[in-house]
Coordinates of C-alpha atoms in Angstrom, one line a residue:
M239 CA 188.1 126.6 77.9
A240 CA 185.2 124.2 78.0
R241 CA 182.6 124.9 80.7
K242 CA 182.5 122.2 83.4
T243 CA 179.2 120.5 84.1
P244 CA 177.7 121.0 87.6
R245 CA 178.7 117.5 88.7
A246 CA 182.3 118.2 87.6
R247 CA 182.2 121.4 89.6
S248 CA 180.9 119.4 92.6
L249 CA 183.8 117.0 92.2
A250 CA 186.3 119.8 92.0
R251 CA 184.8 121.4 95.1
L252 CA 185.3 118.2 97.0
T253 CA 189.1 118.6 96.7
G254 CA 191.0 120.7 99.1
A255 CA 189.5 122.0 102.3
R256 CA 185.8 121.2 101.6
R257 CA 186.6 117.6 100.7
R258 CA 188.7 117.2 103.8
A259 CA 185.9 118.7 105.9
L260 CA 183.4 116.3 104.5
V261 CA 185.6 113.3 105.0
T262 CA 186.3 114.5 108.6
T263 CA 182.6 114.9 109.2
A264 CA 181.8 111.4 107.8
A265 CA 184.5 109.8 110.0
A266 CA 183.2 111.5 113.0
L267 CA 179.6 110.6 112.3
S268 CA 180.6 107.0 111.9
A269 CA 180.7 107.1 115.7
L270 CA 177.1 105.9 115.6
G271 CA 178.6 102.5 114.6
A272 CA 176.6 101.8 111.4
M273 CA 177.6 99.9 108.2
I274 CA 177.0 101.3 104.8
G275 CA 179.5 99.9 102.3
A276 CA 180.6 101.8 99.3
A277 CA 178.0 101.6 96.5
P278 CA 179.1 99.5 93.5
A279 CA 180.7 101.5 90.7
S280 CA 177.8 100.6 88.3
A281 CA 175.1 102.1 90.6
G282 CA 173.6 105.4 89.5
L283 CA 173.5 108.5 91.6
H284 CA 169.7 108.5 91.9
K285 CA 169.9 104.9 93.3
E286 CA 172.8 105.7 95.7
L287 CA 171.0 108.7 97.1
A288 CA 167.8 106.7 97.7
I289 CA 169.2 105.6 101.1
F290 CA 168.5 109.1 102.3
S291 CA 164.8 109.0 101.3
D292 CA 163.7 109.9 104.8
C293 CA 166.2 112.6 105.5
P294 CA 164.4 115.7 106.9
V295 CA 165.7 117.9 104.0
N296 CA 162.8 120.3 104.4
T297 CA 163.5 121.1 108.1
P298 CA 165.0 124.6 108.3
G299 CA 168.7 124.5 109.0
V300 CA 169.4 120.8 108.0
V301 CA 172.5 120.7 105.9
T302 CA 173.6 117.0 106.2
C303 CA 171.7 113.7 105.8
V304 CA 172.9 110.7 107.8
V305 CA 172.1 107.0 107.6
S306 CA 173.6 104.4 109.8
T307 CA 173.1 100.6 110.0
T308 CA 174.5 98.5 112.8
T309 CA 175.0 95.0 111.7
S310 CA 176.8 93.3 114.5
G311 CA 177.8 93.7 118.1
E312 CA 176.0 93.1 121.4
F313 CA 174.2 94.6 124.3
H314 CA 175.1 93.2 127.7
L315 CA 172.7 94.5 130.4
G316 CA 172.9 93.0 133.9
S317 CA 173.1 89.2 133.4
K318 CA 171.6 89.1 129.9
T319 CA 173.6 89.5 126.6
V320 CA 171.6 90.2 123.4
P321 CA 173.6 89.9 120.2
V322 CA 172.9 92.2 117.3
S323 CA 171.7 89.6 114.8
K324 CA 169.6 91.9 112.6
T325 CA 170.3 95.2 110.9
V326 CA 169.4 98.3 113.0
V327 CA 169.0 101.6 111.2
L328 CA 169.5 105.0 112.6
Q329 CA 168.8 108.0 110.3
G330 CA 168.1 111.7 110.3
G331 CA 169.7 115.1 109.6
L332 CA 172.2 117.5 111.1
K333 CA 172.2 121.3 111.3
E334 CA 175.4 123.2 111.0
N335 CA 177.4 123.3 114.3
N336 CA 174.7 121.5 116.2
P337 CA 175.2 118.0 117.6
L338 CA 171.5 117.1 117.9
L339 CA 170.2 114.6 115.3
V340 CA 167.0 115.9 113.6
P341 CA 164.5 113.1 113.4
A342 CA 163.8 111.2 110.2
E343 CA 161.0 112.5 108.0
N344 CA 159.0 109.3 108.3
G345 CA 159.2 109.3 112.1
E346 CA 161.5 106.2 112.2
T347 CA 164.7 107.7 113.4
L348 CA 165.7 104.4 115.0
S349 CA 164.3 101.3 113.3
K350 CA 162.2 99.1 115.5
T351 CA 164.2 95.9 115.0
P352 CA 163.4 93.1 117.4
L353 CA 166.5 91.1 118.6
Q354 CA 166.1 87.7 120.1
V355 CA 167.0 87.3 123.8
P356 CA 168.9 84.0 124.0
G357 CA 167.2 81.6 126.3
G358 CA 164.4 84.0 127.0
I359 CA 163.6 85.0 130.6
L360 CA 163.1 81.9 132.8
G361 CA 162.0 81.5 136.4
I362 CA 159.2 84.1 136.7
E363 CA 156.7 82.0 138.7
V364 CA 153.7 84.2 138.1
L365 CA 153.9 83.8 134.3
P366 CA 154.5 80.9 131.9
P367 CA 158.1 80.3 130.9
L368 CA 159.2 83.2 128.7
T369 CA 161.5 81.3 126.3
E370 CA 160.6 83.4 123.3
V371 CA 161.4 87.0 124.2
T372 CA 162.6 89.8 121.9
A373 CA 164.3 93.1 122.8
T374 CA 163.7 96.2 120.7
A375 CA 165.7 99.4 121.3
E376 CA 163.8 102.6 121.1
L377 CA 165.0 106.2 121.5
A378 CA 164.3 107.7 124.9
G379 CA 165.6 111.2 124.1
P380 CA 167.6 113.2 121.6
V381 CA 170.7 111.8 119.9
E382 CA 173.8 113.9 119.9
L383 CA 176.9 113.6 117.7
F384 CA 180.3 115.1 118.6
T385 CA 182.4 114.9 115.4
S386 CA 185.7 116.1 116.7
N387 CA 185.7 113.4 119.4
A388 CA 184.8 110.7 116.9
T389 CA 187.7 111.5 114.6
S390 CA 190.2 111.8 117.4
G391 CA 189.0 108.7 119.2
K392 CA 188.8 110.6 122.5
G393 CA 185.8 111.4 124.6
T394 CA 182.1 110.9 123.8
A395 CA 181.4 110.6 120.1
A396 CA 177.7 110.0 120.4
V397 CA 175.0 110.2 123.0
L398 CA 172.3 107.6 122.5
P399 CA 169.6 107.4 125.1
L400 CA 167.6 104.2 124.8
K401 CA 164.8 102.2 126.4
V402 CA 164.4 98.6 125.5
K403 CA 160.9 97.0 124.9
L404 CA 160.6 93.3 125.9
D405 CA 158.1 91.5 123.8
N406 CA 156.2 88.3 124.7
P407 CA 152.4 87.8 124.9
A408 CA 152.6 87.3 128.6
L409 CA 154.6 90.5 129.2
G410 CA 151.9 92.7 127.7
P411 CA 152.3 95.7 125.3
A412 CA 154.4 98.0 127.5
C413 CA 157.2 96.1 129.2
Y414 CA 160.3 98.2 129.1
L415 CA 163.8 98.3 130.5
G416 CA 164.4 102.0 131.1
S417 CA 162.2 105.0 130.2
E418 CA 162.4 108.6 129.0
S419 CA 162.9 109.7 132.6
E420 CA 165.4 107.0 133.3
P421 CA 167.0 105.9 130.0
I422 CA 169.9 103.6 129.2
A423 CA 172.3 106.5 128.6
L424 CA 175.0 105.4 126.2
N425 CA 178.0 107.6 125.8
L426 CA 179.6 105.9 122.9
T427 CA 183.2 106.4 121.8
T428 CA 185.4 105.3 118.9
G429 CA 188.4 105.3 121.3
T430 CA 189.0 103.5 124.6
T431 CA 186.5 103.4 127.5
N432 CA 187.3 104.1 131.1
P433 CA 184.7 102.1 133.1
P434 CA 184.4 101.5 136.8
P435 CA 185.2 98.0 137.9
P436 CA 184.6 95.2 137.4
N437 CA 184.5 96.2 133.7
T438 CA 187.9 96.8 132.1
P439 CA 188.6 99.3 129.2
I440 CA 187.6 98.3 125.7
S441 CA 188.3 100.1 122.4
G442 CA 186.2 101.1 119.4
S443 CA 187.3 102.3 115.9
P444 CA 186.5 105.2 113.6
G445 CA 186.5 103.0 110.6
Q446 CA 187.7 103.9 107.1
A447 CA 186.1 106.5 104.8
V448 CA 184.9 105.7 101.2
I449 CA 183.6 108.3 98.7
S450 CA 180.9 107.3 96.3
G451 CA 177.9 108.8 94.4
H452 CA 180.1 111.0 92.2
G453 CA 181.6 112.6 95.3
K454 CA 178.3 113.4 96.9
I455 CA 178.3 110.5 99.4
V456 CA 180.9 109.8 102.1
S457 CA 180.7 106.5 103.9
T458 CA 182.6 104.7 106.6
V459 CA 183.1 101.0 106.9
N460 CA 184.4 98.8 109.7
S461 CA 183.6 101.3 112.4
S462 CA 182.9 100.4 116.0
L463 CA 181.3 102.3 118.9
V464 CA 181.6 101.1 122.4
D465 CA 180.5 102.0 126.0
N466 CA 180.9 99.9 129.1
A467 CA 180.6 102.6 131.7
F468 CA 176.8 103.1 131.8
A469 CA 174.1 102.0 134.3
A470 CA 171.1 99.9 133.2
P471 CA 167.7 100.6 134.9
G472 CA 165.2 98.0 135.8
A473 CA 161.9 96.9 134.2
N474 CA 158.6 98.8 134.2
G475 CA 155.1 98.1 132.9
C476 CA 155.5 94.4 132.4
A477 CA 152.3 92.3 132.4
G478 CA 150.0 95.3 132.8
L479 CA 148.1 95.1 136.1
L480 CA 150.6 92.6 137.4
S481 CA 153.5 94.9 136.9
L482 CA 154.0 95.5 140.6
V483 CA 154.8 91.7 140.9
V484 CA 156.2 91.0 137.5
D485 CA 158.6 94.0 137.2
P486 CA 160.7 92.8 140.2
A487 CA 160.6 89.3 138.9
V488 CA 162.0 90.4 135.5
D489 CA 164.7 92.4 137.3
L490 CA 165.6 89.4 139.4
Q491 CA 166.1 87.2 136.3
T492 CA 168.0 89.8 134.3
G493 CA 170.2 91.1 137.0
L494 CA 168.7 94.6 136.8
P495 CA 169.0 97.4 137.7
A496 CA 172.8 97.1 137.1
A497 CA 175.2 99.8 138.2
A498 CA 177.8 101.3 135.9
G499 CA 180.7 98.8 135.3
H500 CA 178.4 95.8 134.8
N501 CA 177.0 96.6 131.3
T502 CA 178.5 96.8 127.8
A503 CA 177.3 98.1 124.4
I504 CA 179.3 97.2 121.2
M505 CA 177.9 98.5 117.9
N506 CA 179.8 97.6 114.7
G507 CA 179.2 98.7 111.2
G508 CA 179.4 101.8 109.0
F509 CA 177.8 105.1 108.2
S510 CA 176.9 107.4 105.2
V511 CA 176.4 111.1 104.9
A512 CA 175.3 113.4 102.0
G513 CA 174.5 117.1 101.6
A514 CA 170.8 117.8 102.2
R515 CA 170.8 120.0 99.1
S516 CA 171.9 117.1 97.0
V517 CA 169.3 114.8 98.4
R518 CA 166.5 117.4 98.1
A519 CA 167.4 118.1 94.5
D520 CA 167.6 114.4 93.7
R521 CA 164.1 113.8 94.9
A522 CA 162.7 116.4 92.5
L523 CA 164.9 115.7 89.5
P524 CA 164.6 115.2 86.6
E525 CA 161.7 117.7 86.0
I526 CA 160.3 120.0 83.5
G527 CA 160.2 123.7 84.3
R528 CA 161.3 127.2 83.4
C529 CA 164.4 129.1 84.3
V530 CA 163.2 132.7 84.2
V531 CA 164.6 136.1 85.2
A532 CA 163.9 136.7 88.8
E533 CA 162.2 139.6 90.5
S534 CA 164.5 142.6 90.9
E535 CA 164.7 145.9 92.6
K536 CA 166.5 148.9 91.1
Q537 CA 168.2 151.5 93.3
G538 CA 169.8 154.2 91.1
K539 CA 171.9 152.5 88.5
V540 CA 172.1 149.2 90.4
T541 CA 169.7 146.4 89.8
S542 CA 169.4 143.8 92.6
Y543 CA 167.9 140.4 91.8
K544 CA 166.2 138.0 94.2
G545 CA 166.6 134.7 92.4
G546 CA 167.8 131.4 93.7
Y547 CA 170.2 130.8 90.7
V548 CA 173.0 132.7 89.1
D549 CA 173.0 131.0 85.6
A550 CA 170.4 130.9 82.9
G551 CA 170.1 127.1 83.3
C552 CA 169.2 127.4 87.0
I553 CA 171.9 125.0 88.0
E554 CA 174.3 127.1 90.1
E555 CA 172.5 128.1 93.3
S556 CA 172.6 131.5 95.0
L557 CA 172.2 130.7 98.6
P558 CA 171.6 134.3 99.7
H559 CA 168.9 134.5 96.9
F560 CA 170.7 137.3 95.0
G561 CA 170.8 135.4 91.7
K562 CA 169.4 136.7 88.5
Y563 CA 167.3 133.6 87.7
E564 CA 164.6 131.6 89.4
W565 CA 163.4 128.1 88.8
I566 CA 159.6 127.4 88.3
P567 CA 158.8 123.7 88.2
G568 CA 156.2 122.4 85.7
P569 CA 155.0 123.7 82.4
G570 CA 153.9 127.3 81.9
S571 CA 150.7 128.7 80.4
S572 CA 151.3 127.0 77.1
P573 CA 152.0 123.3 77.9
K574 CA 151.4 122.0 74.4
F575 CA 153.9 120.3 72.1
T576 CA 154.1 118.6 68.7
G577 CA 156.4 116.0 67.3
K578 CA 157.4 114.7 63.9
S579 CA 159.8 112.1 62.6
A580 CA 161.0 110.5 59.4
A581 CA 161.2 106.7 59.1
V582 CA 160.0 104.5 62.0
V583 CA 161.0 100.9 62.3
L584 CA 159.5 98.3 64.7
E585 CA 161.5 95.1 64.9
T586 CA 161.0 92.0 67.0
T587 CA 163.7 89.7 68.4
G588 CA 162.3 87.1 66.0
G589 CA 163.1 89.3 63.0
K590 CA 159.6 90.6 62.1
K591 CA 159.5 94.2 61.0
V592 CA 157.0 97.0 60.5
K593 CA 158.2 100.1 58.7
C594 CA 156.5 103.5 58.6
A595 CA 157.5 106.4 56.4
S596 CA 156.9 109.1 59.0
S597 CA 155.1 110.0 62.3
T598 CA 153.4 113.0 63.8
S599 CA 152.2 113.6 67.4
E600 CA 150.5 116.2 69.6
G601 CA 150.4 116.4 73.3
E602 CA 150.8 118.4 76.4
Y603 CA 152.9 118.4 79.6
T604 CA 150.7 117.5 82.5
G605 CA 153.2 118.0 85.3
A606 CA 156.9 118.4 86.1
K607 CA 157.5 114.7 85.1
S608 CA 154.6 113.7 83.0
A609 CA 153.0 114.3 79.6
T610 CA 150.2 112.8 77.5
L611 CA 150.0 112.6 73.7
G612 CA 148.4 111.2 70.6
L613 CA 150.4 109.6 67.7
K614 CA 149.8 109.0 64.0
L615 CA 152.2 106.8 61.9
S616 CA 151.9 107.1 58.1
G617 CA 153.0 104.8 55.3
C618 CA 153.2 101.8 57.5
A619 CA 153.6 98.2 56.2
I620 CA 154.8 94.9 57.6
V621 CA 157.9 93.9 55.7
K622 CA 156.9 91.3 53.0
G623 CA 153.3 91.4 54.2
G624 CA 151.5 94.5 53.1
A625 CA 150.1 97.8 54.6
C626 CA 149.2 98.2 58.2
Q627 CA 146.4 100.4 59.6
T628 CA 144.4 101.0 62.7
A629 CA 140.8 100.0 62.4
G630 CA 138.8 102.8 60.7
A631 CA 142.0 104.6 59.5
N632 CA 143.3 105.0 56.0
A633 CA 145.6 102.4 54.5
G634 CA 149.1 102.7 56.0
E635 CA 147.9 104.8 59.0
V636 CA 148.4 103.6 62.5
T637 CA 147.1 105.8 65.3
A638 CA 147.1 105.8 69.1
G639 CA 145.7 108.2 71.6
G640 CA 146.0 108.7 75.4
L641 CA 149.6 107.7 75.5
Q642 CA 151.4 108.5 78.8
A643 CA 155.0 109.7 79.1
Q644 CA 157.1 109.7 82.3
L645 CA 160.4 111.5 82.8
G646 CA 163.3 109.6 84.4
F647 CA 167.0 109.2 84.7
I648 CA 168.6 106.7 82.3
R649 CA 172.2 106.6 83.6
D650 CA 175.2 108.7 84.4
V651 CA 178.2 108.5 82.0
E652 CA 181.7 109.4 83.0
Q653 CA 183.6 111.3 80.3
N654 CA 187.0 112.8 81.0
G655 CA 186.3 113.0 84.7
E656 CA 182.9 114.5 84.3
F657 CA 179.6 112.7 85.1
L658 CA 177.0 113.5 82.4
P659 CA 173.4 112.5 83.2
S660 CA 171.1 111.1 80.6
V661 CA 167.3 111.7 80.9
G662 CA 164.5 110.3 78.8
W663 CA 160.8 109.9 78.3
D664 CA 159.2 106.5 78.9
L665 CA 156.2 106.1 76.6
S666 CA 153.4 103.7 77.6
H667 CA 149.7 103.0 77.6
A668 CA 147.6 100.7 79.7
G669 CA 146.8 97.6 77.7
S670 CA 148.4 98.3 74.3
I671 CA 150.3 101.3 72.8
V672 CA 149.1 100.7 69.3
S673 CA 146.9 98.1 67.5
A674 CA 146.5 97.5 63.8
E675 CA 145.7 95.1 61.0
C676 CA 148.4 94.2 58.4
G677 CA 148.3 92.8 54.9
T678 CA 145.5 91.5 52.8
G679 CA 144.7 88.9 55.4
K680 CA 144.3 91.6 58.1
E681 CA 146.7 90.0 60.4
S682 CA 146.4 91.6 63.9
L683 CA 149.3 93.6 65.3
V684 CA 149.3 94.6 69.0
V685 CA 152.3 96.5 70.6
S686 CA 152.3 96.8 74.4
G687 CA 154.8 97.7 77.1
S688 CA 156.8 100.8 77.1
V689 CA 159.8 102.4 75.3
I690 CA 162.4 104.9 76.5
A691 CA 164.1 107.6 74.4
P692 CA 166.9 109.9 75.6
I693 CA 166.3 113.6 75.5
S694 CA 168.9 115.5 73.4
T695 CA 168.9 118.8 75.3
I696 CA 168.8 119.1 79.1
D697 CA 169.6 121.8 81.6
K698 CA 168.9 124.5 79.1
M699 CA 165.8 126.5 78.2
T700 CA 164.8 125.4 74.7
A701 CA 161.9 125.5 72.3
S702 CA 162.7 122.1 70.8
Y703 CA 164.6 118.9 71.4
T704 CA 165.0 115.4 69.8
L705 CA 164.0 112.0 71.1
K706 CA 166.1 109.3 69.6
Y707 CA 164.7 105.8 69.8
S708 CA 167.4 103.2 69.2
Q709 CA 167.2 99.4 68.8
A710 CA 169.1 96.5 67.2
A711 CA 167.5 93.1 66.4
G712 CA 164.5 93.9 68.6
K713 CA 166.6 95.0 71.6
Q714 CA 165.9 98.5 72.8
T715 CA 168.7 100.9 74.0
P716 CA 168.1 101.8 76.8
E717 CA 165.8 99.1 78.2
A718 CA 165.2 100.7 81.6
F719 CA 165.5 103.8 83.7
E720 CA 168.4 104.0 86.2
E721 CA 168.4 101.0 88.5
E722 CA 164.8 100.1 87.5
P723 CA 163.5 96.8 86.1
N724 CA 163.5 96.3 82.3
D725 CA 160.5 97.9 80.7
T726 CA 160.4 97.3 77.0
L727 CA 158.0 96.8 74.0
R728 CA 156.3 93.6 73.1
A729 CA 154.8 92.9 69.7
S730 CA 152.2 90.3 68.9
F731 CA 151.3 89.3 65.3
G732 CA 148.2 87.3 64.5
G733 CA 147.0 86.9 68.1
G734 CA 150.2 85.1 69.3
S735 CA 151.9 85.5 72.7
G736 CA 154.3 88.0 71.1
E737 CA 158.0 88.7 71.5
Q738 CA 160.2 91.5 72.6
A739 CA 160.4 94.4 70.1
G740 CA 162.5 97.5 69.6
L741 CA 161.7 100.9 68.1
A742 CA 164.0 103.1 66.0
T743 CA 163.3 106.7 64.9
A744 CA 164.2 110.3 65.8
V745 CA 161.4 112.5 66.9
K746 CA 161.8 116.3 66.7
V747 CA 159.7 117.8 69.6
A748 CA 158.6 121.4 69.4
N749 CA 157.3 123.1 72.5
A750 CA 154.7 125.8 72.5
E751 CA 157.0 127.8 74.8
K752 CA 160.6 127.4 75.9
L753 CA 161.0 124.9 78.6
E754 CA 163.9 123.1 80.4
V755 CA 164.4 119.5 81.3
K756 CA 166.4 119.9 84.5
A757 CA 168.7 117.1 85.5
E758 CA 171.5 118.8 87.4
A759 CA 171.7 120.3 90.8
E760 CA 174.9 122.0 92.0
E761 CA 175.9 121.0 95.6

């Protein structure tokens, strides 16, 4: 039986109880009322997981990453209604069996999104007419999520303590409705509220679940969180030294403070969750490293290992750290490599060609994602134009030094229900990659830009691999890393502006020691 890839195993594990648990958690977490639609089918996993870039994956105990964006709804406080006219983002992480939202890694757990207050705040005699006022919600305490309530539509699904900053030059830098000691305490539900009068019950919705990211991301759409049973405190800190006068004036014009039953919050949108381990791995991958036998301890005839992985490719994790293998990112003590190829063809979209009989290269890995190298092409000639050579080199020899290579994902390909990643090196150089003179007239040739070649062997310790550069009629395949802008070669002959070019060859790379290009991470 063929061995399943780690991503195939991840998909398999999402069936049954674990998948149901993840869907249940996602539906419950959608109680925050955000909107993240399902990613388009063409999007790559690396791109899809990018929304969790600020998830606190390195905080001990965090097992789930969450991102929510509220795109519509309204806040009615006292006599003022502020519509949600811009996207508001809430993000962070969750620990197992703990409702507290762990703050985002960049400190922006709740985005500071100013919303326009329709009509401003008029009638404050001590200040100019405040016709341009914005309201920005800020957290005034920890956020709590109660997943079972969210999925059942009963009880409090999320606790969201807020204070609202009012902005206008006349109001000063610290004009707030509510505070940490007296927050606007929202107890949001996906079900039906039970407010005191004069408010009447309103209902939210858990939304619908959508699975994306090769089964690693669960989103909800069309969700709605509501609360109309909370009290709204008055203003504080408005207009600096004049706050003792201005705060009551703001309260008078906004109808604050307002008792429970006079305020409403409606937050519509969707929500996305992913495993923290998947997000953490995606940030690091792809990378070069070594999967080595872990430290061990022998007691009698039993050898106990202390590694983080159970397989020789360092893909399947051992959470208790009892695995036989350990992953060490980056090259080892012998980071050198060499490369060689047979025929090399450079072709432009306009039909010009340069052919070389062979190539050799030498370089070294400078990090987990980078390398530098020098290159020599031999037997080079422009088709129907004579030999090409770099200035000072022998006839037919084109050389280049200081080339930079960067590791990246190319795309994920689905084959028979399995998602197979493709990883490659992007070769480039500031200015030009190579320059030469061709033919008896010494026509100049300058090649710039970059070129990507897929790596033949990934997720396996190996002493060698192949880089296959492919092109047709000057068009490179691939032309870009996953979800990145096109980054291709450009060839200029005789000092002209140049045109797009493609490179075709197969380079056999030999490492000084066994290394692995790691692209997979098991969830």
